[in-house]
PDB file of C-alpha atoms in Angstrom:
ATOM      1  CA  MET A   1      23.167  44.269  -4.264  1.00 43.00           C
ATOM      2  CA  ARG A   2      23.880  40.846  -5.696  1.00 51.00           C
ATOM      3  CA  ARG A   3      21.825  38.071  -4.155  1.00 59.00           C
ATOM      4  CA  THR A   4      23.642  35.075  -2.743  1.00 75.00           C
ATOM      5  CA  LYS A   5      22.512  31.472  -2.880  1.00 76.00           C
ATOM      6  CA  GLU A   6      21.665  31.780   0.795  1.00 78.00           C
ATOM      7  CA  ASP A   7      19.435  34.781   0.076  1.00 73.00           C
ATOM      8  CA  ALA A   8      17.710  32.871  -2.712  1.00 75.00           C
ATOM      9  CA  ALA A   9      17.167  29.869  -0.441  1.00 82.00           C
ATOM     10  CA  LYS A  10      15.668  32.074   2.266  1.00 87.00           C
ATOM     11  CA  THR A  11      13.338  33.724  -0.243  1.00 84.00           C
ATOM     12  CA  ARG A  12      12.247  30.360  -1.566  1.00 86.00           C
ATOM     13  CA  GLN A  13      11.527  29.086   1.921  1.00 88.00           C
ATOM     14  CA  SER A  14       9.562  32.223   2.782  1.00 90.00           C
ATOM     15  CA  LEU A  15       7.433  31.631  -0.317  1.00 89.00           C
ATOM     16  CA  VAL A  16       6.871  28.000   0.652  1.00 91.00           C
ATOM     17  CA  ASP A  17       5.910  28.995   4.193  1.00 93.00           C
ATOM     18  CA  ALA A  18       3.526  31.663   2.895  1.00 93.00           C
ATOM     19  CA  ALA A  19       1.949  29.227   0.438  1.00 92.00           C
ATOM     20  CA  LEU A  20       1.619  26.554   3.131  1.00 94.00           C
ATOM     21  CA  LYS A  21      -0.237  29.023   5.349  1.00 94.00           C
ATOM     22  CA  LEU A  22      -2.523  30.413   2.645  1.00 94.00           C
ATOM     23  CA  PHE A  23      -3.371  27.109   0.952  1.00 93.00           C
ATOM     24  CA  GLY A  24      -4.228  25.852   4.437  1.00 92.00           C
ATOM     25  CA  GLN A  25      -6.502  28.827   5.096  1.00 91.00           C
ATOM     26  CA  ARG A  26      -8.021  29.489   1.685  1.00 91.00           C
ATOM     27  CA  GLY A  27      -7.604  26.298  -0.328  1.00 88.00           C
ATOM     28  CA  TYR A  28      -6.059  26.045  -3.771  1.00 87.00           C
ATOM     29  CA  SER A  29      -8.573  28.094  -5.754  1.00 87.00           C
ATOM     30  CA  GLY A  30      -8.822  30.809  -3.103  1.00 90.00           C
ATOM     31  CA  THR A  31      -5.075  31.430  -3.019  1.00 91.00           C
ATOM     32  CA  THR A  32      -3.396  33.631  -5.608  1.00 90.00           C
ATOM     33  CA  LEU A  33       0.265  34.302  -6.321  1.00 89.00           C
ATOM     34  CA  ARG A  34      -0.332  37.933  -5.350  1.00 91.00           C
ATOM     35  CA  LEU A  35      -1.537  36.846  -1.914  1.00 93.00           C
ATOM     36  CA  ILE A  36       1.414  34.509  -1.505  1.00 92.00           C
ATOM     37  CA  ALA A  37       3.839  37.282  -2.461  1.00 88.00           C
ATOM     38  CA  GLU A  38       2.212  39.691   0.001  1.00 90.00           C
ATOM     39  CA  GLU A  39       2.350  37.103   2.782  1.00 91.00           C
ATOM     40  CA  ALA A  40       6.035  36.448   2.014  1.00 85.00           C
ATOM     41  CA  GLY A  41       6.789  40.180   1.902  1.00 84.00           C
ATOM     42  CA  CYS A  42       7.952  40.331  -1.697  1.00 83.00           C
ATOM     43  CA  SER A  43       6.757  40.971  -5.237  1.00 75.00           C
ATOM     44  CA  ARG A  44       5.559  38.236  -7.582  1.00 73.00           C
ATOM     45  CA  GLY A  45       8.909  38.289  -9.372  1.00 78.00           C
ATOM     46  CA  PRO A  46      10.682  35.996  -6.901  1.00 79.00           C
ATOM     47  CA  ILE A  47       7.847  33.491  -7.173  1.00 81.00           C
ATOM     48  CA  TYR A  48       8.455  33.069 -10.909  1.00 80.00           C
ATOM     49  CA  TRP A  49      12.183  32.815 -10.258  1.00 82.00           C
ATOM     50  CA  HIS A  50      11.629  29.737  -8.104  1.00 85.00           C
ATOM     51  CA  PHE A  51       8.337  28.303  -9.422  1.00 86.00           C
ATOM     52  CA  ALA A  52       6.933  28.263 -12.933  1.00 84.00           C
ATOM     53  CA  SER A  53       3.321  28.552 -11.772  1.00 88.00           C
ATOM     54  CA  LYS A  54       0.924  28.290  -8.850  1.00 88.00           C
ATOM     55  CA  GLU A  55       0.453  24.633  -9.776  1.00 89.00           C
ATOM     56  CA  GLU A  56       4.179  23.971  -9.381  1.00 90.00           C
ATOM     57  CA  LEU A  57       4.236  25.731  -6.015  1.00 90.00           C
ATOM     58  CA  PHE A  58       1.236  23.673  -4.918  1.00 91.00           C
ATOM     59  CA  GLU A  59       3.033  20.487  -5.955  1.00 91.00           C
ATOM     60  CA  GLU A  60       5.955  21.578  -3.772  1.00 91.00           C
ATOM     61  CA  ILE A  61       3.618  22.047  -0.804  1.00 93.00           C
ATOM     62  CA  LEU A  62       1.918  18.667  -1.228  1.00 93.00           C
ATOM     63  CA  ALA A  63       5.301  16.952  -1.556  1.00 94.00           C
ATOM     64  CA  TYR A  64       5.917  17.669   2.132  1.00 95.00           C
ATOM     65  CA  SER A  65       3.437  14.891   2.957  1.00 95.00           C
ATOM     66  CA  GLN A  66       3.908  12.719  -0.133  1.00 95.00           C
ATOM     67  CA  LEU A  67       7.695  12.402  -0.107  1.00 96.00           C
ATOM     68  CA  PRO A  68       8.053  11.139   3.500  1.00 96.00           C
ATOM     69  CA  LEU A  69       5.462   8.416   2.841  1.00 96.00           C
ATOM     70  CA  GLU A  70       7.139   7.470  -0.432  1.00 96.00           C
ATOM     71  CA  ARG A  71      10.384   7.087   1.513  1.00 96.00           C
ATOM     72  CA  LEU A  72       8.685   4.942   4.148  1.00 95.00           C
ATOM     73  CA  VAL A  73       7.334   2.666   1.424  1.00 96.00           C
ATOM     74  CA  ALA A  74      10.780   2.330  -0.136  1.00 95.00           C
ATOM     75  CA  LEU A  75      12.304   1.582   3.272  1.00 94.00           C
ATOM     76  CA  HIS A  76       9.791  -1.047   4.383  1.00 93.00           C
ATOM     77  CA  HIS A  77       8.314  -2.664   1.274  1.00 86.00           C
ATOM     78  CA  GLU A  78      10.764  -5.584   1.239  1.00 86.00           C
ATOM     79  CA  ALA A  79      11.017  -5.939   5.025  1.00 88.00           C
ATOM     80  CA  SER A  80      11.508  -9.524   6.190  1.00 90.00           C
ATOM     81  CA  ASP A  81       9.559  -8.991   9.436  1.00 96.00           C
ATOM     82  CA  PRO A  82       6.097  -7.744   8.418  1.00 96.00           C
ATOM     83  CA  LEU A  83       4.853  -6.957  11.933  1.00 97.00           C
ATOM     84  CA  ALA A  84       7.956  -4.958  12.811  1.00 97.00           C
ATOM     85  CA  ALA A  85       7.764  -3.122   9.498  1.00 97.00           C
ATOM     86  CA  ALA A  86       4.071  -2.311   9.961  1.00 97.00           C
ATOM     87  CA  ALA A  87       4.630  -1.125  13.523  1.00 98.00           C
ATOM     88  CA  ASP A  88       7.509   1.143  12.529  1.00 97.00           C
ATOM     89  CA  PHE A  89       5.684   2.450   9.465  1.00 97.00           C
ATOM     90  CA  SER A  90       2.472   3.345  11.269  1.00 98.00           C
ATOM     91  CA  ARG A  91       4.340   4.832  14.240  1.00 98.00           C
ATOM     92  CA  GLN A  92       6.455   7.045  11.976  1.00 97.00           C
ATOM     93  CA  TRP A  93       3.363   8.161  10.037  1.00 98.00           C
ATOM     94  CA  LEU A  94       1.574   9.193  13.247  1.00 98.00           C
ATOM     95  CA  ARG A  95       4.690  10.722  14.801  1.00 98.00           C
ATOM     96  CA  MET A  96       5.141  12.933  11.741  1.00 97.00           C
ATOM     97  CA  LEU A  97       1.582  14.166  12.188  1.00 97.00           C
ATOM     98  CA  LEU A  98       2.477  15.152  15.733  1.00 97.00           C
ATOM     99  CA  ASP A  99       6.012  16.452  15.265  1.00 97.00           C
ATOM    100  CA  ASP A 100       6.445  17.688  11.690  1.00 97.00           C
ATOM    101  CA  HIS A 101       4.600  20.939  10.949  1.00 95.00           C
ATOM    102  CA  TYR A 102       5.232  20.710   7.203  1.00 95.00           C
ATOM    103  CA  PHE A 103       4.031  17.111   6.958  1.00 96.00           C
ATOM    104  CA  ARG A 104       0.933  17.862   9.029  1.00 95.00           C
ATOM    105  CA  GLN A 105      -0.031  21.058   7.222  1.00 95.00           C
ATOM    106  CA  SER A 106       0.614  19.547   3.798  1.00 94.00           C
ATOM    107  CA  PHE A 107      -1.542  16.527   4.626  1.00 94.00           C
ATOM    108  CA  GLU A 108      -4.329  18.776   5.906  1.00 93.00           C
ATOM    109  CA  ILE A 109      -4.255  20.858   2.738  1.00 92.00           C
ATOM    110  CA  PHE A 110      -4.570  17.755   0.582  1.00 90.00           C
ATOM    111  CA  LEU A 111      -7.339  16.143   2.628  1.00 90.00           C
ATOM    112  CA  ASN A 112      -9.406  19.161   3.620  1.00 86.00           C
ATOM    113  CA  LYS A 113      -8.472  22.108   1.389  1.00 84.00           C
ATOM    114  CA  THR A 114      -7.941  20.742  -2.119  1.00 81.00           C
ATOM    115  CA  GLU A 115     -10.454  20.900  -4.941  1.00 80.00           C
ATOM    116  CA  PHE A 116      -9.779  17.905  -7.160  1.00 79.00           C
ATOM    117  CA  THR A 117      -9.717  19.683 -10.516  1.00 77.00           C
ATOM    118  CA  GLU A 118      -7.594  19.537 -13.654  1.00 80.00           C
ATOM    119  CA  ALA A 119      -5.423  22.320 -12.234  1.00 75.00           C
ATOM    120  CA  VAL A 120      -3.945  19.899  -9.684  1.00 78.00           C
ATOM    121  CA  SER A 121      -3.845  16.849 -11.958  1.00 86.00           C
ATOM    122  CA  LYS A 122      -0.106  16.204 -11.487  1.00 87.00           C
ATOM    123  CA  THR A 123      -0.471  16.228  -7.721  1.00 86.00           C
ATOM    124  CA  LEU A 124      -3.459  13.884  -7.951  1.00 88.00           C
ATOM    125  CA  ALA A 125      -1.543  11.504 -10.212  1.00 91.00           C
ATOM    126  CA  ARG A 126       1.299  11.372  -7.696  1.00 92.00           C
ATOM    127  CA  GLU A 127      -1.190  10.810  -4.880  1.00 92.00           C
ATOM    128  CA  ARG A 128      -2.866   7.938  -6.750  1.00 93.00           C
ATOM    129  CA  ALA A 129       0.533   6.328  -7.353  1.00 96.00           C
ATOM    130  CA  LEU A 130       1.380   6.741  -3.665  1.00 96.00           C
ATOM    131  CA  THR A 131      -1.935   5.184  -2.639  1.00 96.00           C
ATOM    132  CA  ALA A 132      -1.302   2.216  -4.935  1.00 97.00           C
ATOM    133  CA  SER A 133       2.189   1.714  -3.516  1.00 97.00           C
ATOM    134  CA  LEU A 134       0.934   1.912   0.067  1.00 97.00           C
ATOM    135  CA  ILE A 135      -1.748  -0.707  -0.541  1.00 97.00           C
ATOM    136  CA  ALA A 136       0.728  -2.942  -2.395  1.00 97.00           C
ATOM    137  CA  THR A 137       3.194  -2.663   0.496  1.00 97.00           C
ATOM    138  CA  PHE A 138       0.550  -3.463   3.098  1.00 97.00           C
ATOM    139  CA  ALA A 139      -0.644  -6.440   1.022  1.00 96.00           C
ATOM    140  CA  ALA A 140       2.931  -7.754   0.827  1.00 96.00           C
ATOM    141  CA  TRP A 141       3.172  -7.595   4.635  1.00 96.00           C
ATOM    142  CA  VAL A 142      -0.092  -9.501   4.997  1.00 96.00           C
ATOM    143  CA  GLU A 143       1.106 -12.205   2.632  1.00 94.00           C
ATOM    144  CA  ARG A 144       4.455 -12.571   4.417  1.00 95.00           C
ATOM    145  CA  TYR A 145       2.766 -12.735   7.798  1.00 95.00           C
ATOM    146  CA  ARG A 146       0.407 -15.450   6.572  1.00 94.00           C
ATOM    147  CA  ARG A 147       3.249 -17.487   5.123  1.00 92.00           C
ATOM    148  CA  GLU A 148       5.087 -17.254   8.448  1.00 92.00           C
ATOM    149  CA  GLN A 149       1.964 -18.392  10.315  1.00 90.00           C
ATOM    150  CA  GLY A 150       1.090 -21.111   7.814  1.00 90.00           C
ATOM    151  CA  VAL A 151      -2.261 -19.452   7.104  1.00 86.00           C
ATOM    152  CA  GLN A 152      -4.053 -20.275   3.870  1.00 84.00           C
ATOM    153  CA  GLY A 153      -7.196 -18.743   2.417  1.00 79.00           C
ATOM    154  CA  GLY A 154      -9.241 -16.128   4.229  1.00 85.00           C
ATOM    155  CA  VAL A 155      -9.854 -12.531   3.246  1.00 91.00           C
ATOM    156  CA  ALA A 156      -7.805 -11.473   0.225  1.00 94.00           C
ATOM    157  CA  SER A 157      -4.557  -9.776   1.244  1.00 94.00           C
ATOM    158  CA  ARG A 158      -5.331  -6.743  -0.899  1.00 96.00           C
ATOM    159  CA  THR A 159      -8.694  -6.325   0.834  1.00 96.00           C
ATOM    160  CA  VAL A 160      -6.950  -6.399   4.210  1.00 96.00           C
ATOM    161  CA  ALA A 161      -4.387  -3.907   2.885  1.00 97.00           C
ATOM    162  CA  LEU A 162      -7.164  -1.571   1.804  1.00 97.00           C
ATOM    163  CA  SER A 163      -8.656  -1.684   5.304  1.00 97.00           C
ATOM    164  CA  MET A 164      -5.212  -0.849   6.742  1.00 98.00           C
ATOM    165  CA  TYR A 165      -4.851   2.104   4.382  1.00 98.00           C
ATOM    166  CA  ALA A 166      -8.372   3.325   5.150  1.00 98.00           C
ATOM    167  CA  TYR A 167      -7.652   3.060   8.871  1.00 98.00           C
ATOM    168  CA  LEU A 168      -4.559   5.277   8.745  1.00 98.00           C
ATOM    169  CA  MET A 169      -6.144   7.774   6.360  1.00 97.00           C
ATOM    170  CA  GLY A 170      -9.359   7.926   8.385  1.00 96.00           C
ATOM    171  CA  LEU A 171      -7.470   8.451  11.628  1.00 97.00           C
ATOM    172  CA  THR A 172      -5.322  11.105   9.972  1.00 97.00           C
ATOM    173  CA  GLN A 173      -8.230  13.022   8.493  1.00 95.00           C
ATOM    174  CA  SER A 174     -10.276  12.876  11.694  1.00 95.00           C
ATOM    175  CA  TRP A 175      -7.381  14.115  13.828  1.00 96.00           C
ATOM    176  CA  LEU A 176      -6.434  16.865  11.379  1.00 94.00           C
ATOM    177  CA  PHE A 177     -10.030  18.046  11.281  1.00 92.00           C
ATOM    178  CA  ASP A 178     -10.172  18.159  15.084  1.00 93.00           C
ATOM    179  CA  SER A 179      -7.007  17.347  17.035  1.00 93.00           C
ATOM    180  CA  GLY A 180      -9.063  17.350  20.220  1.00 95.00           C
ATOM    181  CA  ILE A 181     -10.876  14.206  19.094  1.00 95.00           C
ATOM    182  CA  THR A 182      -8.147  12.095  20.738  1.00 96.00           C
ATOM    183  CA  ASP A 183      -4.836  12.464  22.543  1.00 97.00           C
ATOM    184  CA  LEU A 184      -2.870  11.042  19.634  1.00 97.00           C
ATOM    185  CA  ASP A 185       0.477  11.288  21.388  1.00 97.00           C
ATOM    186  CA  ASN A 186      -0.516   9.338  24.500  1.00 97.00           C
ATOM    187  CA  ASN A 187      -2.640   6.842  22.536  1.00 98.00           C
ATOM    188  CA  LEU A 188      -0.010   6.170  19.892  1.00 98.00           C
ATOM    189  CA  ASP A 189       0.683   2.599  21.052  1.00 98.00           C
ATOM    190  CA  PHE A 190      -3.022   1.785  20.900  1.00 98.00           C
ATOM    191  CA  PHE A 191      -3.408   3.064  17.335  1.00 98.00           C
ATOM    192  CA  VAL A 192      -0.284   1.221  16.175  1.00 98.00           C
ATOM    193  CA  GLY A 193      -1.665  -1.935  17.818  1.00 98.00           C
ATOM    194  CA  GLU A 194      -4.949  -1.566  15.955  1.00 98.00           C
ATOM    195  CA  PHE A 195      -3.051  -1.246  12.683  1.00 98.00           C
ATOM    196  CA  LEU A 196      -1.237  -4.508  13.458  1.00 97.00           C
ATOM    197  CA  ARG A 197      -4.529  -6.151  14.389  1.00 97.00           C
ATOM    198  CA  LEU A 198      -5.830  -5.377  10.907  1.00 97.00           C
ATOM    199  CA  LEU A 199      -2.691  -6.880   9.359  1.00 96.00           C
ATOM    200  CA  ARG A 200      -3.362 -10.124  11.223  1.00 94.00           C
ATOM    201  CA  THR A 201      -6.901 -10.392   9.772  1.00 87.00           C
ATOM    202  CA  VAL A 202      -7.587 -13.831   8.335  1.00 74.00           C
ATOM    203  CA  GLN A 203     -11.323 -14.534   8.324  1.00 62.00           C
TER     204      GLN A 203
END
C-alpha cells in the first residue's frame, strides 16, 4: 500500500513522541535508534526516512524548547515598553512550562538529561546562541527602562540581564526537577514580579 503524506506525518510524529519519552527517561547516550523504533512501533527504516541520524532527531527534540524562546526574543527584543515586554516574556515562558508538554519535556531533557559531548555539538551551539540573544534582549530592556527613568550609572545592564537569565533558568530547572517545589500556576504573578524587580535593579 502506498503511503500518503498524512501517513508519513503520523509516523514522523510517533518517532518524535517516542524519542521525547526515551531521551527524557534514558538521556541521550542511553537512547538508541532501535529503542526509539520499538517505542514507536516500527522498524528503524522510517527513522532514516525522516532523520539522518540520532543527532538530527535529538536536535528536533531540543528545538521544541529552543524555537519558542527564539520566537519570544524576536517578538520582544525591540519592544518600546521594557516592563511590559519583560512581563509578557516571562509569563509566556512560565506558562509554556505549565501548558506545553513538548516545551516542558524538551527543556527537561536539555537541563537534566543531556551529556554535553561532541555528539550534541550543533544543539549546544544553538543553545549558546539562544543564551546570548536572551541576555542581549534583557540588557536592552534594562537600558531602555533606565533611559525612561533618567537613571545613570549603577550595575552594568549586562550584569543585570545575566541575573534575569539565571533567575528564569534556575526557576525552570528547579521546577522541572521537582514540580512539587512550588505551585507555579498559582504563584505565576509573584515570579513574574520578581523578574521585573531584577530588571529595575540599579545599585
